[in-house]
PDB file of C-alpha atoms in Angstrom:
ATOM      1  CA  UNK A 261      -0.794  -0.108  -0.322  1.00 44.00           C
ATOM      2  CA  UNK A 262       1.057   3.344  -0.271  1.00 43.00           C
ATOM      3  CA  UNK A 263       0.124   7.561   0.672  1.00 43.00           C
ATOM      4  CA  UNK A 264      -1.065   9.934  -1.765  1.00 46.00           C
ATOM      5  CA  UNK A 265      -1.210  14.269   0.235  1.00 49.00           C
ATOM      6  CA  UNK A 266      -4.219  15.616  -0.814  1.00 48.00           C
ATOM      7  CA  UNK A 267      -5.520  18.643   0.873  1.00 51.00           C
ATOM      8  CA  UNK A 268      -3.147  18.149   3.431  1.00 49.00           C
ATOM      9  CA  UNK A 269      -3.955  15.229   4.827  1.00 50.00           C
ATOM     10  CA  UNK A 270      -2.873  11.842   3.571  1.00 45.00           C
ATOM     11  CA  UNK A 271      -5.129   8.566   1.958  1.00 42.00           C
ATOM     12  CA  UNK A 272      -4.141   5.134   1.728  1.00 42.00           C
ATOM     13  CA  UNK A 273      -4.443   4.066  -1.506  1.00 39.00           C
ATOM     14  CA  UNK A 274      -3.628  -0.243  -1.892  1.00 43.00           C
ATOM     15  CA  UNK A 275      -1.412  -1.371  -4.811  1.00 46.00           C
ATOM     16  CA  UNK A 276      -3.079  -3.694  -7.070  1.00 57.00           C
ATOM     17  CA  UNK A 277      -2.098  -7.234  -6.048  1.00 63.00           C
ATOM     18  CA  UNK A 278      -1.158  -9.459  -9.383  1.00 83.00           C
ATOM     19  CA  UNK A 279      -1.487 -13.082  -7.325  1.00 85.00           C
ATOM     20  CA  UNK A 280      -3.027 -15.983  -8.070  1.00 87.00           C
ATOM     21  CA  UNK A 281      -4.429 -19.240  -9.802  1.00 89.00           C
ATOM     22  CA  UNK A 282      -3.795 -17.624 -13.403  1.00 90.00           C
ATOM     23  CA  UNK A 283      -0.067 -15.495 -12.330  1.00 92.00           C
ATOM     24  CA  UNK A 284       0.969 -18.829 -10.783  1.00 92.00           C
ATOM     25  CA  UNK A 285      -0.006 -20.442 -14.067  1.00 92.00           C
ATOM     26  CA  UNK A 286       1.390 -17.974 -16.187  1.00 92.00           C
ATOM     27  CA  UNK A 287       4.817 -18.333 -14.433  1.00 94.00           C
ATOM     28  CA  UNK A 288       4.926 -22.576 -14.561  1.00 94.00           C
ATOM     29  CA  UNK A 289       4.587 -22.129 -18.411  1.00 93.00           C
ATOM     30  CA  UNK A 290       6.269 -19.125 -19.861  1.00 93.00           C
ATOM     31  CA  UNK A 291       9.470 -21.414 -17.343  1.00 93.00           C
ATOM     32  CA  UNK A 292       9.471 -24.173 -19.263  1.00 91.00           C
ATOM     33  CA  UNK A 293       9.927 -22.938 -22.157  1.00 90.00           C
ATOM     34  CA  UNK A 294      13.089 -24.492 -23.303  1.00 86.00           C
ATOM     35  CA  UNK A 295      14.517 -21.190 -25.868  1.00 85.00           C
ATOM     36  CA  UNK A 296      13.757 -18.331 -23.142  1.00 89.00           C
ATOM     37  CA  UNK A 297      17.204 -16.216 -23.232  1.00 89.00           C
ATOM     38  CA  UNK A 298      19.214 -16.490 -20.567  1.00 92.00           C
ATOM     39  CA  UNK A 299      17.923 -13.116 -19.293  1.00 93.00           C
ATOM     40  CA  UNK A 300      13.821 -14.034 -19.564  1.00 94.00           C
ATOM     41  CA  UNK A 301      15.261 -17.206 -17.522  1.00 95.00           C
ATOM     42  CA  UNK A 302      16.599 -15.234 -14.364  1.00 95.00           C
ATOM     43  CA  UNK A 303      13.813 -13.032 -14.640  1.00 95.00           C
ATOM     44  CA  UNK A 304      11.449 -15.651 -14.543  1.00 95.00           C
ATOM     45  CA  UNK A 305      13.669 -17.723 -11.703  1.00 95.00           C
ATOM     46  CA  UNK A 306      14.014 -14.500  -9.886  1.00 95.00           C
ATOM     47  CA  UNK A 307       9.809 -13.859 -10.312  1.00 93.00           C
ATOM     48  CA  UNK A 308       8.837 -17.517  -8.646  1.00 94.00           C
ATOM     49  CA  UNK A 309      11.221 -16.794  -5.967  1.00 94.00           C
ATOM     50  CA  UNK A 310       9.829 -13.636  -4.783  1.00 91.00           C
ATOM     51  CA  UNK A 311       6.471 -15.090  -5.632  1.00 92.00           C
ATOM     52  CA  UNK A 312       7.055 -17.494  -3.097  1.00 92.00           C
ATOM     53  CA  UNK A 313       8.118 -15.280   0.018  1.00 91.00           C
ATOM     54  CA  UNK A 314       5.019 -12.375  -1.137  1.00 89.00           C
ATOM     55  CA  UNK A 315       2.951 -14.530  -2.773  1.00 91.00           C
ATOM     56  CA  UNK A 316       2.797 -11.320  -5.221  1.00 91.00           C
ATOM     57  CA  UNK A 317       3.806 -10.131  -8.227  1.00 92.00           C
ATOM     58  CA  UNK A 318       4.319  -6.440  -8.668  1.00 91.00           C
ATOM     59  CA  UNK A 319       2.841  -4.866 -11.623  1.00 91.00           C
ATOM     60  CA  UNK A 320       6.601  -4.500 -13.228  1.00 92.00           C
ATOM     61  CA  UNK A 321       6.860  -8.065 -12.820  1.00 93.00           C
ATOM     62  CA  UNK A 322       3.813  -9.381 -13.429  1.00 93.00           C
ATOM     63  CA  UNK A 323       4.398  -6.284 -17.120  1.00 94.00           C
ATOM     64  CA  UNK A 324       7.126  -8.311 -18.272  1.00 94.00           C
ATOM     65  CA  UNK A 325       6.001 -10.984 -17.744  1.00 94.00           C
ATOM     66  CA  UNK A 326       2.986 -10.683 -20.190  1.00 94.00           C
ATOM     67  CA  UNK A 327       4.861  -9.625 -22.065  1.00 93.00           C
ATOM     68  CA  UNK A 328       7.150 -12.716 -22.852  1.00 93.00           C
ATOM     69  CA  UNK A 329       4.293 -15.102 -22.626  1.00 92.00           C
ATOM     70  CA  UNK A 330       3.114 -12.978 -25.323  1.00 92.00           C
ATOM     71  CA  UNK A 331       6.393 -13.118 -27.535  1.00 88.00           C
ATOM     72  CA  UNK A 332       6.393 -17.867 -27.116  1.00 90.00           C
ATOM     73  CA  UNK A 333       2.947 -17.531 -28.319  1.00 90.00           C
ATOM     74  CA  UNK A 334       2.067 -19.982 -30.833  1.00 89.00           C
ATOM     75  CA  UNK A 335       1.391 -17.129 -33.608  1.00 92.00           C
ATOM     76  CA  UNK A 336       4.076 -15.074 -32.354  1.00 90.00           C
ATOM     77  CA  UNK A 337       6.895 -17.820 -32.896  1.00 90.00           C
ATOM     78  CA  UNK A 338       5.393 -18.014 -36.458  1.00 94.00           C
ATOM     79  CA  UNK A 339       5.841 -14.681 -37.458  1.00 92.00           C
ATOM     80  CA  UNK A 340       9.571 -14.445 -36.152  1.00 91.00           C
ATOM     81  CA  UNK A 341      10.456 -17.604 -38.461  1.00 93.00           C
ATOM     82  CA  UNK A 342       8.944 -16.169 -41.429  1.00 96.00           C
ATOM     83  CA  UNK A 343      11.025 -13.412 -40.395  1.00 96.00           C
ATOM     84  CA  UNK A 344      14.056 -15.525 -40.273  1.00 95.00           C
ATOM     85  CA  UNK A 345      13.390 -17.516 -43.525  1.00 96.00           C
ATOM     86  CA  UNK A 346      13.366 -13.820 -45.374  1.00 97.00           C
ATOM     87  CA  UNK A 347      16.366 -12.360 -44.329  1.00 97.00           C
ATOM     88  CA  UNK A 348      18.396 -11.519 -46.739  1.00 97.00           C
ATOM     89  CA  UNK A 349      22.133 -11.187 -48.106  1.00 97.00           C
ATOM     90  CA  UNK A 350      20.669  -8.010 -48.450  1.00 97.00           C
ATOM     91  CA  UNK A 351      19.154  -7.258 -45.602  1.00 97.00           C
ATOM     92  CA  UNK A 352      22.007  -8.682 -43.948  1.00 97.00           C
ATOM     93  CA  UNK A 353      24.641  -5.959 -45.659  1.00 97.00           C
ATOM     94  CA  UNK A 354      22.385  -3.247 -44.954  1.00 97.00           C
ATOM     95  CA  UNK A 355      22.313  -4.247 -41.073  1.00 97.00           C
ATOM     96  CA  UNK A 356      25.934  -4.274 -41.320  1.00 97.00           C
ATOM     97  CA  UNK A 357      26.613  -0.457 -42.648  1.00 97.00           C
ATOM     98  CA  UNK A 358      24.480   0.369 -40.552  1.00 97.00           C
ATOM     99  CA  UNK A 359      26.126  -1.794 -37.652  1.00 97.00           C
ATOM    100  CA  UNK A 360      29.613   0.150 -38.185  1.00 96.00           C
ATOM    101  CA  UNK A 361      27.907   3.452 -38.618  1.00 96.00           C
ATOM    102  CA  UNK A 362      27.125   3.192 -34.853  1.00 96.00           C
ATOM    103  CA  UNK A 363      29.847   1.585 -33.590  1.00 94.00           C
ATOM    104  CA  UNK A 364      31.728   4.815 -34.896  1.00 92.00           C
ATOM    105  CA  UNK A 365      28.472   7.113 -33.944  1.00 93.00           C
ATOM    106  CA  UNK A 366      27.657   6.062 -29.853  1.00 91.00           C
ATOM    107  CA  UNK A 367      25.406   5.754 -28.246  1.00 92.00           C
ATOM    108  CA  UNK A 368      22.979   4.963 -30.437  1.00 91.00           C
ATOM    109  CA  UNK A 369      21.984   0.711 -30.740  1.00 93.00           C
ATOM    110  CA  UNK A 370      25.679   0.159 -28.993  1.00 92.00           C
ATOM    111  CA  UNK A 371      24.712  -3.165 -27.982  1.00 93.00           C
ATOM    112  CA  UNK A 372      22.659  -3.919 -31.340  1.00 95.00           C
ATOM    113  CA  UNK A 373      26.016  -2.967 -33.467  1.00 96.00           C
ATOM    114  CA  UNK A 374      28.225  -4.520 -31.598  1.00 96.00           C
ATOM    115  CA  UNK A 375      26.183  -7.701 -31.358  1.00 95.00           C
ATOM    116  CA  UNK A 376      25.790  -7.838 -35.102  1.00 96.00           C
ATOM    117  CA  UNK A 377      29.377  -6.991 -35.865  1.00 95.00           C
ATOM    118  CA  UNK A 378      31.124  -9.806 -33.610  1.00 96.00           C
ATOM    119  CA  UNK A 379      27.942 -12.510 -34.950  1.00 95.00           C
ATOM    120  CA  UNK A 380      27.923 -12.480 -39.177  1.00 90.00           C
ATOM    121  CA  UNK A 381      24.782 -14.534 -38.659  1.00 94.00           C
ATOM    122  CA  UNK A 382      23.189 -12.764 -36.512  1.00 95.00           C
ATOM    123  CA  UNK A 383      19.684 -12.432 -37.533  1.00 96.00           C
ATOM    124  CA  UNK A 384      17.924  -9.463 -34.913  1.00 95.00           C
ATOM    125  CA  UNK A 385      14.080  -8.786 -34.284  1.00 93.00           C
ATOM    126  CA  UNK A 386      12.326  -7.461 -37.086  1.00 95.00           C
ATOM    127  CA  UNK A 387      11.292  -4.600 -35.008  1.00 94.00           C
ATOM    128  CA  UNK A 388      14.821  -4.368 -34.371  1.00 95.00           C
ATOM    129  CA  UNK A 389      16.163  -4.722 -37.881  1.00 97.00           C
ATOM    130  CA  UNK A 390      13.754  -1.312 -39.274  1.00 97.00           C
ATOM    131  CA  UNK A 391      14.479   0.152 -35.944  1.00 96.00           C
ATOM    132  CA  UNK A 392      18.001   0.153 -37.197  1.00 96.00           C
ATOM    133  CA  UNK A 393      18.866   0.391 -40.865  1.00 96.00           C
ATOM    134  CA  UNK A 394      15.449   1.578 -42.189  1.00 96.00           C
ATOM    135  CA  UNK A 395      15.551   5.257 -39.975  1.00 94.00           C
ATOM    136  CA  UNK A 396      15.647   8.168 -42.930  1.00 93.00           C
ATOM    137  CA  UNK A 397      19.293   8.587 -41.467  1.00 93.00           C
ATOM    138  CA  UNK A 398      20.068   5.353 -41.903  1.00 96.00           C
ATOM    139  CA  UNK A 399      18.577   5.444 -45.609  1.00 95.00           C
ATOM    140  CA  UNK A 400      21.259   8.834 -45.776  1.00 95.00           C
ATOM    141  CA  UNK A 401      23.912   6.034 -44.906  1.00 96.00           C
ATOM    142  CA  UNK A 402      22.800   3.294 -46.836  1.00 97.00           C
ATOM    143  CA  UNK A 403      22.618   4.844 -49.983  1.00 95.00           C
ATOM    144  CA  UNK A 404      26.178   6.153 -50.077  1.00 95.00           C
ATOM    145  CA  UNK A 405      27.629   3.609 -49.368  1.00 95.00           C
ATOM    146  CA  UNK A 406      25.804   1.413 -51.640  1.00 95.00           C
ATOM    147  CA  UNK A 407      26.878   4.230 -54.018  1.00 93.00           C
ATOM    148  CA  UNK A 408      29.259   4.092 -56.780  1.00 94.00           C
ATOM    149  CA  UNK A 409      32.801   6.066 -56.029  1.00 94.00           C
ATOM    150  CA  UNK A 410      32.702  10.099 -57.307  1.00 94.00           C
ATOM    151  CA  UNK A 411      36.588   9.485 -56.606  1.00 95.00           C
ATOM    152  CA  UNK A 412      37.664   6.343 -57.904  1.00 94.00           C
ATOM    153  CA  UNK A 413      41.179   5.232 -56.702  1.00 96.00           C
ATOM    154  CA  UNK A 414      43.767   6.736 -58.888  1.00 95.00           C
ATOM    155  CA  UNK A 415      42.196   9.700 -60.153  1.00 95.00           C
ATOM    156  CA  UNK A 416      43.592  13.220 -59.008  1.00 95.00           C
ATOM    157  CA  UNK A 417      41.010  15.564 -57.355  1.00 96.00           C
ATOM    158  CA  UNK A 418      40.981  18.645 -55.692  1.00 95.00           C
ATOM    159  CA  UNK A 419      40.386  19.686 -52.142  1.00 95.00           C
ATOM    160  CA  UNK A 420      37.516  21.945 -52.031  1.00 94.00           C
ATOM    161  CA  UNK A 421      38.035  26.029 -50.958  1.00 90.00           C
ATOM    162  CA  UNK A 422      35.608  24.991 -47.978  1.00 86.00           C
ATOM    163  CA  UNK A 423      35.516  27.708 -44.647  1.00 84.00           C
ATOM    164  CA  UNK A 424      33.604  24.593 -42.600  1.00 87.00           C
ATOM    165  CA  UNK A 425      36.201  21.463 -43.882  1.00 88.00           C
ATOM    166  CA  UNK A 426      38.311  21.261 -40.711  1.00 83.00           C
ATOM    167  CA  UNK A 427      40.684  21.239 -39.629  1.00 85.00           C
ATOM    168  CA  UNK A 428      42.573  18.043 -41.043  1.00 85.00           C
ATOM    169  CA  UNK A 429      41.887  19.752 -44.166  1.00 90.00           C
ATOM    170  CA  UNK A 430      42.268  23.065 -44.056  1.00 90.00           C
ATOM    171  CA  UNK A 431      46.453  23.355 -44.683  1.00 91.00           C
ATOM    172  CA  UNK A 432      45.218  21.725 -48.251  1.00 92.00           C
ATOM    173  CA  UNK A 433      41.961  23.406 -49.210  1.00 92.00           C
ATOM    174  CA  UNK A 434      42.999  24.371 -53.414  1.00 92.00           C
ATOM    175  CA  UNK A 435      45.734  21.412 -53.618  1.00 93.00           C
ATOM    176  CA  UNK A 436      45.423  18.720 -55.445  1.00 94.00           C
ATOM    177  CA  UNK A 437      45.693  14.942 -53.910  1.00 96.00           C
ATOM    178  CA  UNK A 438      45.073  11.640 -55.528  1.00 96.00           C
ATOM    179  CA  UNK A 439      42.417   9.484 -54.141  1.00 97.00           C
ATOM    180  CA  UNK A 440      43.732   6.380 -52.465  1.00 97.00           C
ATOM    181  CA  UNK A 441      40.423   4.037 -51.870  1.00 96.00           C
ATOM    182  CA  UNK A 442      37.596   3.674 -49.988  1.00 95.00           C
ATOM    183  CA  UNK A 443      37.476   2.553 -46.699  1.00 93.00           C
ATOM    184  CA  UNK A 444      34.058   0.780 -46.216  1.00 89.00           C
ATOM    185  CA  UNK A 445      32.672   2.215 -43.057  1.00 93.00           C
ATOM    186  CA  UNK A 446      30.343   5.521 -43.672  1.00 94.00           C
ATOM    187  CA  UNK A 447      30.862   7.619 -40.802  1.00 93.00           C
ATOM    188  CA  UNK A 448      28.677  10.153 -41.429  1.00 92.00           C
ATOM    189  CA  UNK A 449      24.543  10.994 -42.529  1.00 92.00           C
ATOM    190  CA  UNK A 450      25.190  13.996 -44.327  1.00 92.00           C
ATOM    191  CA  UNK A 451      25.100  13.938 -48.970  1.00 91.00           C
ATOM    192  CA  UNK A 452      28.382  12.893 -49.684  1.00 92.00           C
ATOM    193  CA  UNK A 453      29.893  11.523 -46.538  1.00 94.00           C
ATOM    194  CA  UNK A 454      31.518   8.220 -48.162  1.00 95.00           C
ATOM    195  CA  UNK A 455      35.026   8.205 -47.121  1.00 95.00           C
ATOM    196  CA  UNK A 456      37.938   8.963 -49.253  1.00 96.00           C
ATOM    197  CA  UNK A 457      41.917   8.026 -48.362  1.00 97.00           C
ATOM    198  CA  UNK A 458      43.693  10.949 -50.105  1.00 96.00           C
ATOM    199  CA  UNK A 459      47.589  11.663 -50.317  1.00 96.00           C
ATOM    200  CA  UNK A 460      48.284  14.919 -51.374  1.00 94.00           C
ATOM    201  CA  UNK A 461      50.462  15.379 -54.741  1.00 92.00           C
ATOM    202  CA  UNK A 462      54.155  15.258 -53.031  1.00 88.00           C
ATOM    203  CA  UNK A 463      53.054  14.196 -49.787  1.00 89.00           C
ATOM    204  CA  UNK A 464      54.127  11.470 -47.914  1.00 90.00           C
ATOM    205  CA  UNK A 465      51.278  10.991 -45.366  1.00 92.00           C
ATOM    206  CA  UNK A 466      46.977   9.603 -46.231  1.00 94.00           C
ATOM    207  CA  UNK A 467      44.486  11.411 -44.578  1.00 94.00           C
ATOM    208  CA  UNK A 468      40.952   9.843 -44.729  1.00 94.00           C
ATOM    209  CA  UNK A 469      38.367  12.743 -45.545  1.00 95.00           C
ATOM    210  CA  UNK A 470      34.729  12.466 -47.300  1.00 95.00           C
ATOM    211  CA  UNK A 471      33.582  13.111 -51.142  1.00 95.00           C
ATOM    212  CA  UNK A 472      31.643  15.625 -49.991  1.00 94.00           C
ATOM    213  CA  UNK A 473      35.351  17.844 -49.731  1.00 95.00           C
ATOM    214  CA  UNK A 474      36.720  16.732 -53.011  1.00 96.00           C
ATOM    215  CA  UNK A 475      35.820  17.516 -57.197  1.00 94.00           C
ATOM    216  CA  UNK A 476      36.881  17.753 -59.571  1.00 93.00           C
ATOM    217  CA  UNK A 477      39.941  19.296 -61.446  1.00 92.00           C
ATOM    218  CA  UNK A 478      39.106  22.225 -63.523  1.00 86.00           C
ATOM    219  CA  UNK A 479      39.691  21.452 -67.264  1.00 78.00           C
ATOM    220  CA  UNK A 480      42.997  23.777 -67.129  1.00 74.00           C
ATOM    221  CA  UNK A 481      44.433  20.909 -64.892  1.00 70.00           C
ATOM    222  CA  UNK A 482      42.995  17.710 -65.985  1.00 63.00           C
TER     223      UNK A 482
END
């Protein structure tokens, strides 16, 4: 039970009780599911012990129990199996692209990104995949990663003379550089953010930047 103030007084409020045969039956049914995750298994064991002691569950415990129970009902199991069977190589490629992106841009999807990168066979839930790979920023990143490079390896280009080019390239404004390669991980959702490794003409140290900070050589120099 709990108390709350009302017009300088205190009113006694009974806490809703989550107990009885239905609750016990739900815990027993869920505890018999073989493919529970380690967290789910620990949770069920924990609330079972708690129920023996207090003869009731809290609202939060009961709510989580209901979610786990629904997750493993036949209809949802069928949908998850259909999702796994429909998971294509193209979807996995997009998943890998976004996992690398979010790993480079914490904290969003940190745990999921780590699992994807560490386990090439891992298939997330449909909800997790769509949330991670189908938001508007993800679409930009994926399109950038899968598009053809603007500047092929070996081509000579010029560093733009933009004010917001960043300190790393500031000293190279207007200079000619050679494209050495294209790192795989796209770290920015901006247009033209494909990573590119460049080497200043006559230089010895390469720099990783983005294609948006480069442009084709003027005709008189090409």
